[in-house]
Amino acid sequence: MTQPLTQPHLSDDDLQLAAATAPLPAAAAAHLPGCRLCQARATAYQQLFAAAARLPPPAFAFDLTAAVLAQLPRPQPAFPWVLALVAVLVLGVVGAFMALFGGALGQAFHGLSTGLGAGLAVVAGFLVAGQGLELLARHRRQMRLLAFS
Ligand SMILES: [Zn+2]
């Protein structure tokens, strides 16, 4: 130690900063160049950091993914059938409505066409069926996202 030491030795925090070549507090930065002990300690931290960086990632003795998945609530496979049941019920209600009031609608549009009521029923049926199918497809997509595939 050739230079007089006006500052105390570096703290562990400052030694780790020096090892990582991060900016040091002014007092520590002034002390370090003149102190072989602190330089040696910083070098030791540097070697420790380098050794830690070379360590392989931790490997678990068990299947972590399976353990986590086992804790998650399972998607209910019966749910799409509930959706299908709802779609069938809606179709039934629409069908009953058309059967009950289709005649009145047909009379209302009697001047235009006699097949208009049936055409409306078919179009409404297609619309409802399409909505139900899209609902099912969206549900399957969300279930696939949940499956972590
Ligand atoms: Zn020192």
Coordinates of N, CA, C and O and ligand atoms in Angstrom, one line a residue:
M1 N 0.9 -1.2 0.0 CA 0.0 0.0 0.0 C 0.9 1.2 0.0 O 1.4 1.6 1.0
T2 N 1.0 1.8 -1.2 CA 2.0 2.9 -1.3 C 1.3 4.2 -0.9 O 1.9 5.1 -0.4
Q3 N 0.0 4.3 -1.2 CA -0.7 5.5 -1.0 C -1.3 5.5 0.4 O -1.8 4.4 0.9
P4 N -1.4 6.6 1.1 CA -2.0 6.7 2.4 C -3.5 6.4 2.3 O -4.1 7.0 1.4
L5 N -4.1 5.6 3.2 CA -5.5 5.3 3.1 C -6.3 6.3 3.9 O -6.2 6.3 5.2
T6 N -7.0 7.2 3.3 CA -7.9 8.1 4.0 C -9.3 7.6 4.2 O -10.0 8.2 5.0
Q7 N -9.6 6.6 3.4 CA -11.0 6.1 3.5 C -11.0 4.7 4.1 O -10.0 3.9 4.0
P8 N -12.1 4.3 4.8 CA -12.2 2.9 5.2 C -12.3 1.9 4.0 O -12.6 2.3 2.9
H9 N -12.1 0.6 4.3 CA -12.2 -0.4 3.2 C -13.6 -0.4 2.7 O -14.6 0.0 3.4
L10 N -13.7 -0.9 1.5 CA -15.1 -0.9 0.8 C -16.0 -1.9 1.6 O -15.6 -3.0 2.0
S11 N -17.3 -1.6 1.6 CA -18.3 -2.5 2.1 C -18.5 -3.6 1.1 O -18.1 -3.5 0.0
D12 N -19.2 -4.7 1.6 CA -19.5 -5.8 0.7 C -20.3 -5.3 -0.5 O -20.0 -5.8 -1.7
D13 N -21.2 -4.4 -0.3 CA -22.0 -3.9 -1.4 C -21.2 -3.2 -2.4 O -21.3 -3.5 -3.6
D14 N -20.2 -2.4 -1.9 CA -19.3 -1.6 -2.9 C -18.4 -2.6 -3.6 O -18.1 -2.4 -4.8
L15 N -17.9 -3.6 -2.8 CA -17.0 -4.6 -3.5 C -17.7 -5.3 -4.6 O -17.2 -5.6 -5.7
Q16 N -19.0 -5.6 -4.4 CA -19.8 -6.3 -5.5 C -20.0 -5.4 -6.6 O -20.0 -5.8 -7.8
L17 N -20.2 -4.1 -6.3 CA -20.4 -3.1 -7.4 C -19.1 -3.1 -8.2 O -19.1 -3.0 -9.5
A18 N -18.0 -3.0 -7.5 CA -16.7 -2.9 -8.2 C -16.4 -4.2 -9.0 O -15.9 -4.1 -10.2
A19 N -16.8 -5.4 -8.5 CA -16.7 -6.6 -9.3 C -17.5 -6.6 -10.5 O -17.1 -7.2 -11.5
A20 N -18.7 -6.0 -10.5 CA -19.6 -5.9 -11.6 C -19.2 -4.7 -12.5 O -19.9 -4.4 -13.4
T21 N -18.1 -4.0 -12.2 CA -17.7 -2.8 -12.9 C -18.8 -1.8 -13.0 O -19.0 -1.2 -14.0
A22 N -19.6 -1.7 -11.9 CA -20.7 -0.7 -11.9 C -20.1 0.5 -11.2 O -19.1 0.5 -10.5
P23 N -20.8 1.7 -11.4 CA -20.3 2.9 -10.8 C -20.3 2.9 -9.3 O -21.3 2.4 -8.7
L24 N -19.2 3.3 -8.7 CA -19.0 3.2 -7.3 C -19.3 4.6 -6.6 O -19.2 5.6 -7.3
P25 N -19.7 4.6 -5.3 CA -19.8 5.9 -4.6 C -18.4 6.5 -4.7 O -17.3 5.9 -4.7
A26 N -18.3 7.9 -4.6 CA -17.1 8.6 -4.8 C -16.0 8.2 -3.8 O -14.8 8.0 -4.2
A27 N -16.4 8.0 -2.5 CA -15.4 7.6 -1.5 C -14.8 6.2 -1.9 O -13.5 6.1 -1.8
A28 N -15.6 5.3 -2.2 CA -15.1 3.9 -2.6 C -14.3 4.0 -3.8 O -13.2 3.3 -3.9
A29 N -14.7 4.8 -4.8 CA -13.9 4.9 -6.1 C -12.6 5.5 -5.8 O -11.6 5.1 -6.5
A30 N -12.5 6.4 -4.8 CA -11.2 7.0 -4.5 C -10.3 6.0 -3.7 O -9.1 6.0 -3.9
H31 N -10.9 5.1 -2.9 CA -10.2 4.2 -2.1 C -9.6 3.0 -2.9 O -8.5 2.6 -2.7
L32 N -10.4 2.5 -3.8 CA -10.1 1.2 -4.4 C -8.7 1.2 -5.2 O -8.0 0.2 -5.0
P33 N -8.4 2.2 -5.9 CA -7.1 2.1 -6.7 C -5.9 1.9 -5.8 O -4.9 1.4 -6.2
G34 N -6.0 2.5 -4.5 CA -4.8 2.4 -3.7 C -4.8 1.3 -2.7 O -3.8 1.2 -1.9
C35 N -5.8 0.4 -2.7 CA -5.9 -0.6 -1.7 C -5.8 -2.0 -2.3 O -6.8 -2.4 -3.0
R36 N -4.7 -2.8 -2.1 CA -4.6 -4.1 -2.7 C -5.6 -5.1 -2.1 O -6.1 -6.0 -2.7
L37 N -5.9 -4.9 -0.8 CA -6.9 -5.8 -0.1 C -8.2 -5.7 -0.7 O -8.9 -6.7 -1.1
C38 N -8.7 -4.4 -1.0 CA -10.1 -4.3 -1.6 C -10.1 -4.7 -3.0 O -11.0 -5.3 -3.5
Q39 N -8.9 -4.5 -3.7 CA -8.8 -5.0 -5.1 C -8.9 -6.5 -5.1 O -9.6 -7.1 -6.0
A40 N -8.2 -7.2 -4.2 CA -8.2 -8.7 -4.1 C -9.6 -9.2 -3.8 O -10.1 -10.1 -4.4
R41 N -10.3 -8.5 -2.9 CA -11.7 -8.9 -2.5 C -12.6 -8.7 -3.7 O -13.5 -9.6 -4.0
A42 N -12.5 -7.6 -4.5 CA -13.3 -7.4 -5.6 C -13.1 -8.4 -6.7 O -14.0 -8.9 -7.3
T43 N -11.8 -8.8 -6.9 CA -11.4 -9.8 -7.8 C -12.1 -11.2 -7.4 O -12.6 -11.9 -8.3
A44 N -12.0 -11.4 -6.1 CA -12.7 -12.7 -5.6 C -14.2 -12.7 -5.9 O -14.7 -13.7 -6.4
Y45 N -14.8 -11.5 -5.7 CA -16.3 -11.5 -6.1 C -16.4 -11.7 -7.6 O -17.4 -12.4 -8.0
Q46 N -15.5 -11.1 -8.4 CA -15.6 -11.3 -9.9 C -15.5 -12.7 -10.2 O -16.3 -13.2 -11.1
Q47 N -14.6 -13.5 -9.6 CA -14.5 -14.9 -9.9 C -15.7 -15.7 -9.5 O -16.2 -16.6 -10.1
L48 N -16.3 -15.2 -8.3 CA -17.5 -15.9 -7.8 C -18.6 -15.7 -8.8 O -19.4 -16.6 -9.1
F49 N -18.8 -14.4 -9.3 CA -19.9 -14.1 -10.2 C -19.7 -15.0 -11.5 O -20.7 -15.5 -12.0
A50 N -18.4 -15.0 -12.0 CA -18.2 -15.8 -13.2 C -18.5 -17.3 -13.0 O -19.1 -17.9 -13.9
A51 N -18.1 -17.8 -11.8 CA -18.4 -19.2 -11.6 C -19.9 -19.5 -11.5 O -20.5 -20.4 -12.0
A52 N -20.6 -18.5 -10.8 CA -22.1 -18.6 -10.7 C -22.7 -18.6 -12.1 O -23.7 -19.3 -12.4
A53 N -22.2 -17.7 -13.0 CA -22.8 -17.6 -14.3 C -22.6 -18.9 -15.1 O -23.4 -19.2 -16.0
R54 N -21.5 -19.7 -14.8 CA -21.2 -20.9 -15.6 C -22.0 -22.1 -15.0 O -22.0 -23.1 -15.6
L55 N -22.7 -21.9 -13.9 CA -23.5 -23.0 -13.3 C -24.6 -23.4 -14.2 O -25.2 -22.6 -14.8
P56 N -24.9 -24.7 -14.4 CA -26.0 -25.2 -15.2 C -27.3 -24.7 -14.5 O -27.4 -24.5 -13.3
P57 N -28.4 -24.5 -15.3 CA -29.7 -24.1 -14.7 C -30.1 -25.3 -13.8 O -29.8 -26.4 -14.0
P58 N -30.8 -24.9 -12.7 CA -31.2 -26.0 -11.7 C -32.2 -27.0 -12.4 O -33.1 -26.6 -13.1
A59 N -31.9 -28.2 -12.1 CA -32.8 -29.3 -12.6 C -33.5 -29.9 -11.5 O -32.9 -30.2 -10.4
F60 N -34.8 -30.1 -11.6 CA -35.6 -30.7 -10.6 C -35.7 -32.2 -10.7 O -35.7 -32.7 -11.8
A61 N -35.7 -32.9 -9.6 CA -35.8 -34.3 -9.6 C -37.2 -34.8 -10.0 O -37.4 -36.0 -10.3
F62 N -38.2 -33.8 -10.1 CA -39.5 -34.2 -10.5 C -39.9 -33.4 -11.7 O -39.3 -32.4 -12.0
D63 N -41.0 -33.8 -12.3 CA -41.5 -33.0 -13.5 C -42.3 -31.8 -13.0 O -43.4 -31.9 -12.6
L64 N -41.7 -30.7 -13.1 CA -42.3 -29.4 -12.6 C -43.6 -29.1 -13.3 O -44.6 -28.7 -12.7
T65 N -43.5 -29.3 -14.7 CA -44.7 -28.9 -15.5 C -45.9 -29.8 -15.1 O -47.0 -29.3 -14.8
A66 N -45.7 -31.1 -14.9 CA -46.8 -32.0 -14.5 C -47.3 -31.6 -13.1 O -48.5 -31.7 -12.9
A67 N -46.4 -31.3 -12.2 CA -46.8 -31.0 -10.8 C -47.7 -29.7 -10.8 O -48.7 -29.7 -10.1
V68 N -47.3 -28.7 -11.6 CA -48.1 -27.5 -11.7 C -49.4 -27.7 -12.3 O -50.5 -27.3 -11.8
L69 N -49.4 -28.5 -13.4 CA -50.7 -28.7 -14.2 C -51.6 -29.5 -13.3 O -52.8 -29.3 -13.4
A70 N -51.1 -30.4 -12.4 CA -51.9 -31.2 -11.6 C -52.7 -30.3 -10.6 O -53.8 -30.7 -10.1
Q71 N -52.1 -29.2 -10.2 CA -52.7 -28.2 -9.3 C -53.8 -27.3 -9.9 O -54.6 -26.7 -9.2
L72 N -53.7 -27.2 -11.2 CA -54.7 -26.3 -11.9 C -56.1 -27.0 -12.0 O -56.2 -28.2 -12.2
P73 N -57.1 -26.2 -12.0 CA -58.5 -26.8 -12.2 C -58.6 -27.3 -13.6 O -58.1 -26.7 -14.6
R74 N -59.1 -28.5 -13.7 CA -59.2 -29.1 -15.0 C -60.4 -28.5 -15.8 O -61.5 -28.3 -15.2
P75 N -60.2 -28.3 -17.1 CA -61.3 -27.8 -18.0 C -62.4 -28.9 -18.0 O -62.1 -30.1 -18.0
Q76 N -63.7 -28.4 -18.0 CA -64.8 -29.4 -17.9 C -65.1 -29.9 -19.3 O -65.6 -29.1 -20.1
P77 N -64.9 -31.1 -19.7 CA -65.1 -31.6 -21.0 C -66.6 -31.6 -21.4 O -67.0 -31.6 -22.6
A78 N -67.5 -31.5 -20.4 CA -68.9 -31.6 -20.7 C -69.5 -30.2 -21.2 O -70.6 -30.2 -21.7
F79 N -68.6 -29.2 -21.0 CA -69.1 -27.8 -21.3 C -69.6 -27.6 -22.7 O -70.7 -27.1 -22.9
P80 N -68.9 -28.1 -23.7 CA -69.3 -27.9 -25.1 C -70.7 -28.5 -25.3 O -71.5 -28.0 -26.1
W81 N -71.0 -29.7 -24.6 CA -72.3 -30.3 -24.8 C -73.4 -29.4 -24.2 O -74.5 -29.3 -24.7
V82 N -73.1 -28.7 -23.1 CA -74.0 -27.8 -22.5 C -74.3 -26.7 -23.6 O -75.5 -26.3 -23.8
L83 N -73.3 -26.2 -24.2 CA -73.4 -25.1 -25.2 C -74.3 -25.7 -26.4 O -75.2 -25.0 -26.8
A84 N -74.0 -26.9 -26.8 CA -74.8 -27.5 -27.9 C -76.3 -27.6 -27.5 O -77.2 -27.3 -28.3
L85 N -76.5 -28.0 -26.2 CA -77.9 -28.1 -25.7 C -78.6 -26.8 -25.7 O -79.7 -26.7 -26.1
V86 N -77.9 -25.7 -25.3 CA -78.4 -24.4 -25.3 C -78.8 -24.0 -26.8 O -79.9 -23.4 -27.1
A87 N -77.9 -24.3 -27.7 CA -78.1 -23.9 -29.1 C -79.4 -24.7 -29.6 O -80.2 -24.1 -30.3
V88 N -79.5 -26.0 -29.2 CA -80.7 -26.7 -29.7 C -82.0 -26.1 -29.1 O -83.0 -26.0 -29.7
L89 N -81.9 -25.7 -27.8 CA -83.0 -25.1 -27.1 C -83.5 -23.9 -27.8 O -84.6 -23.6 -28.1
V90 N -82.5 -23.0 -28.2 CA -82.8 -21.8 -28.8 C -83.4 -22.0 -30.2 O -84.4 -21.4 -30.6
L91 N -82.8 -23.0 -30.9 CA -83.4 -23.4 -32.2 C -84.8 -23.8 -32.0 O -85.7 -23.5 -32.8
G92 N -85.1 -24.6 -31.0 CA -86.4 -25.1 -30.7 C -87.4 -24.0 -30.4 O -88.5 -23.9 -31.0
V93 N -87.0 -23.0 -29.6 CA -87.8 -21.8 -29.3 C -88.1 -21.1 -30.6 O -89.3 -20.7 -30.9
V94 N -87.1 -20.8 -31.4 CA -87.3 -20.1 -32.7 C -88.2 -20.9 -33.6 O -89.2 -20.3 -34.2
G95 N -88.0 -22.2 -33.6 CA -88.9 -23.1 -34.4 C -90.4 -23.0 -34.0 O -91.3 -22.8 -34.8
A96 N -90.6 -23.0 -32.6 CA -91.9 -23.0 -32.1 C -92.5 -21.6 -32.4 O -93.7 -21.5 -32.7
F97 N -91.7 -20.6 -32.2 CA -92.2 -19.2 -32.5 C -92.7 -19.1 -34.0 O -93.8 -18.6 -34.2
M98 N -91.8 -19.6 -34.9 CA -92.2 -19.6 -36.3 C -93.4 -20.4 -36.6 O -94.3 -20.0 -37.4
A99 N -93.6 -21.6 -35.9 CA -94.7 -22.4 -36.1 C -96.0 -21.7 -35.6 O -97.1 -21.8 -36.2
L100 N -95.9 -21.0 -34.5 CA -97.1 -20.3 -33.9 C -97.4 -19.0 -34.7 O -98.6 -18.8 -34.9
F101 N -96.4 -18.2 -35.0 CA -96.7 -16.9 -35.5 C -96.3 -16.8 -37.0 O -96.4 -15.8 -37.6
G102 N -95.8 -17.9 -37.6 CA -95.4 -17.9 -39.0 C -96.6 -17.6 -39.8 O -96.5 -16.9 -40.9
G103 N -97.7 -18.2 -39.4 CA -98.9 -17.9 -40.2 C -99.3 -16.5 -40.2 O -99.6 -15.9 -41.3
A104 N -99.2 -15.8 -39.0 CA -99.6 -14.4 -39.0 C -98.6 -13.6 -39.8 O -99.0 -12.7 -40.5
L105 N -97.3 -13.9 -39.7 CA -96.3 -13.2 -40.5 C -96.6 -13.4 -42.0 O -96.5 -12.5 -42.8
G106 N -96.9 -14.7 -42.3 CA -97.2 -15.0 -43.7 C -98.4 -14.2 -44.2 O -98.4 -13.6 -45.3
Q107 N -99.4 -14.0 -43.3 CA -100.6 -13.2 -43.7 C -100.2 -11.8 -43.9 O -100.7 -11.1 -44.8
A108 N -99.3 -11.3 -43.0 CA -98.9 -9.9 -43.0 C -98.2 -9.6 -44.3 O -98.3 -8.5 -44.9
F109 N -97.4 -10.6 -44.8 CA -96.7 -10.4 -46.1 C -97.4 -11.1 -47.2 O -96.7 -11.5 -48.2
H110 N -98.7 -11.4 -47.0 CA -99.4 -12.2 -48.0 C -99.3 -11.6 -49.4 O -99.2 -12.3 -50.4
G111 N -99.4 -10.2 -49.4 CA -99.4 -9.6 -50.7 C -98.0 -9.8 -51.5 O -98.0 -9.8 -52.7
L112 N -97.0 -10.0 -50.7 CA -95.6 -10.1 -51.3 C -95.4 -11.5 -51.9 O -95.2 -11.7 -53.0
S113 N -95.4 -12.5 -50.9 CA -95.1 -13.8 -51.4 C -95.7 -14.8 -50.3 O -95.6 -14.5 -49.1
T114 N -96.2 -15.9 -50.8 CA -96.7 -16.9 -49.8 C -95.5 -17.6 -49.1 O -95.7 -18.1 -48.0
G115 N -94.4 -17.8 -49.8 CA -93.3 -18.5 -49.2 C -92.4 -17.6 -48.4 O -91.3 -18.1 -47.9
L116 N -92.7 -16.4 -48.1 CA -91.9 -15.5 -47.4 C -91.7 -15.9 -45.9 O -90.6 -15.9 -45.4
G117 N -92.8 -16.4 -45.3 CA -92.7 -16.8 -43.9 C -91.8 -18.0 -43.8 O -90.9 -17.9 -42.9
A118 N -91.9 -18.9 -44.6 CA -91.0 -20.1 -44.6 C -89.5 -19.7 -44.8 O -88.6 -20.1 -44.2
G119 N -89.4 -18.7 -45.8 CA -88.0 -18.2 -46.1 C -87.4 -17.5 -44.9 O -86.2 -17.8 -44.5
L120 N -88.2 -16.7 -44.2 CA -87.8 -16.1 -42.9 C -87.3 -17.1 -41.9 O -86.3 -16.9 -41.2
A121 N -88.2 -18.1 -41.7 CA -87.9 -19.1 -40.7 C -86.5 -19.8 -41.1 O -85.7 -20.0 -40.2
V122 N -86.3 -20.1 -42.4 CA -85.1 -20.8 -42.8 C -83.9 -19.9 -42.5 O -82.9 -20.3 -41.9
V123 N -84.0 -18.6 -42.9 CA -82.9 -17.7 -42.6 C -82.6 -17.5 -41.2 O -81.4 -17.5 -40.7
A124 N -83.7 -17.4 -40.3 CA -83.5 -17.2 -38.9 C -82.8 -18.5 -38.3 O -81.9 -18.4 -37.5
G125 N -83.2 -19.6 -38.8 CA -82.6 -20.9 -38.3 C -81.2 -20.9 -38.7 O -80.3 -21.3 -37.8
F126 N -80.8 -20.5 -39.9 CA -79.4 -20.5 -40.3 C -78.6 -19.6 -39.4 O -77.5 -19.9 -39.0
L127 N -79.2 -18.4 -39.2 CA -78.5 -17.4 -38.3 C -78.2 -17.9 -37.0 O -77.1 -17.8 -36.4
V128 N -79.2 -18.5 -36.3 CA -79.0 -19.0 -35.0 C -78.0 -20.2 -34.9 O -77.2 -20.3 -34.1
A129 N -78.1 -21.1 -36.0 CA -77.2 -22.2 -36.0 C -75.8 -21.7 -36.2 O -74.8 -22.2 -35.6
G130 N -75.6 -20.7 -37.0 CA -74.3 -20.1 -37.2 C -73.7 -19.5 -36.0 O -72.6 -19.7 -35.6
Q131 N -74.6 -18.8 -35.2 CA -74.1 -18.2 -34.0 C -73.7 -19.3 -33.0 O -72.7 -19.2 -32.3
G132 N -74.5 -20.4 -32.9 CA -74.2 -21.5 -32.0 C -72.8 -22.1 -32.4 O -72.0 -22.4 -31.6
L133 N -72.6 -22.4 -33.7 CA -71.4 -23.0 -34.2 C -70.2 -22.1 -33.9 O -69.1 -22.6 -33.4
E134 N -70.4 -20.8 -34.1 CA -69.3 -19.8 -33.8 C -68.9 -19.8 -32.3 O -67.8 -19.8 -31.9
L135 N -70.0 -19.9 -31.5 CA -69.8 -20.0 -30.0 C -69.0 -21.2 -29.7 O -68.0 -21.2 -28.9
L136 N -69.3 -22.4 -30.3 CA -68.6 -23.6 -30.0 C -67.2 -23.5 -30.4 O -66.3 -23.9 -29.7
A137 N -66.9 -22.9 -31.6 CA -65.6 -22.8 -32.2 C -64.7 -21.9 -31.2 O -63.6 -22.2 -30.9
R138 N -65.4 -20.8 -30.8 CA -64.6 -19.9 -29.9 C -64.3 -20.6 -28.6 O -63.2 -20.5 -28.0
H139 N -65.2 -21.4 -28.1 CA -65.0 -22.1 -26.8 C -63.8 -23.1 -27.0 O -63.0 -23.2 -26.2
R140 N -63.8 -23.9 -28.2 CA -62.7 -24.8 -28.4 C -61.4 -24.1 -28.5 O -60.4 -24.6 -27.9
R141 N -61.4 -22.9 -29.1 CA -60.1 -22.2 -29.2 C -59.6 -21.8 -27.8 O -58.4 -21.9 -27.5
Q142 N -60.5 -21.3 -27.0 CA -60.1 -20.9 -25.6 C -59.6 -22.1 -24.8 O -58.6 -22.0 -24.1
M143 N -60.3 -23.3 -25.0 CA -59.8 -24.5 -24.3 C -58.5 -24.9 -24.8 O -57.6 -25.4 -24.0
R144 N -58.2 -24.7 -26.1 CA -56.9 -25.1 -26.7 C -55.8 -24.2 -26.1 O -54.7 -24.6 -25.8
L145 N -56.1 -22.9 -25.9 CA -55.2 -22.0 -25.3 C -54.9 -22.4 -23.8 O -53.7 -22.3 -23.4
L146 N -55.9 -22.9 -23.2 CA -55.7 -23.3 -21.8 C -54.9 -24.6 -21.6 O -54.4 -24.9 -20.6
A147 N -54.8 -25.4 -22.8 CA -54.2 -26.7 -22.7 C -52.7 -26.7 -22.6 O -52.0 -27.7 -22.6
F148 N -52.0 -25.5 -22.8 CA -50.6 -25.3 -22.7 C -49.9 -26.2 -23.8 O -48.8 -26.7 -23.6
S149 N -50.6 -26.4 -24.9 CA -50.0 -27.2 -26.0 C -48.8 -26.5 -26.7 O -48.7 -25.4 -26.6
Ligands
ZN1 ZN -9.4 -1.2 1.2

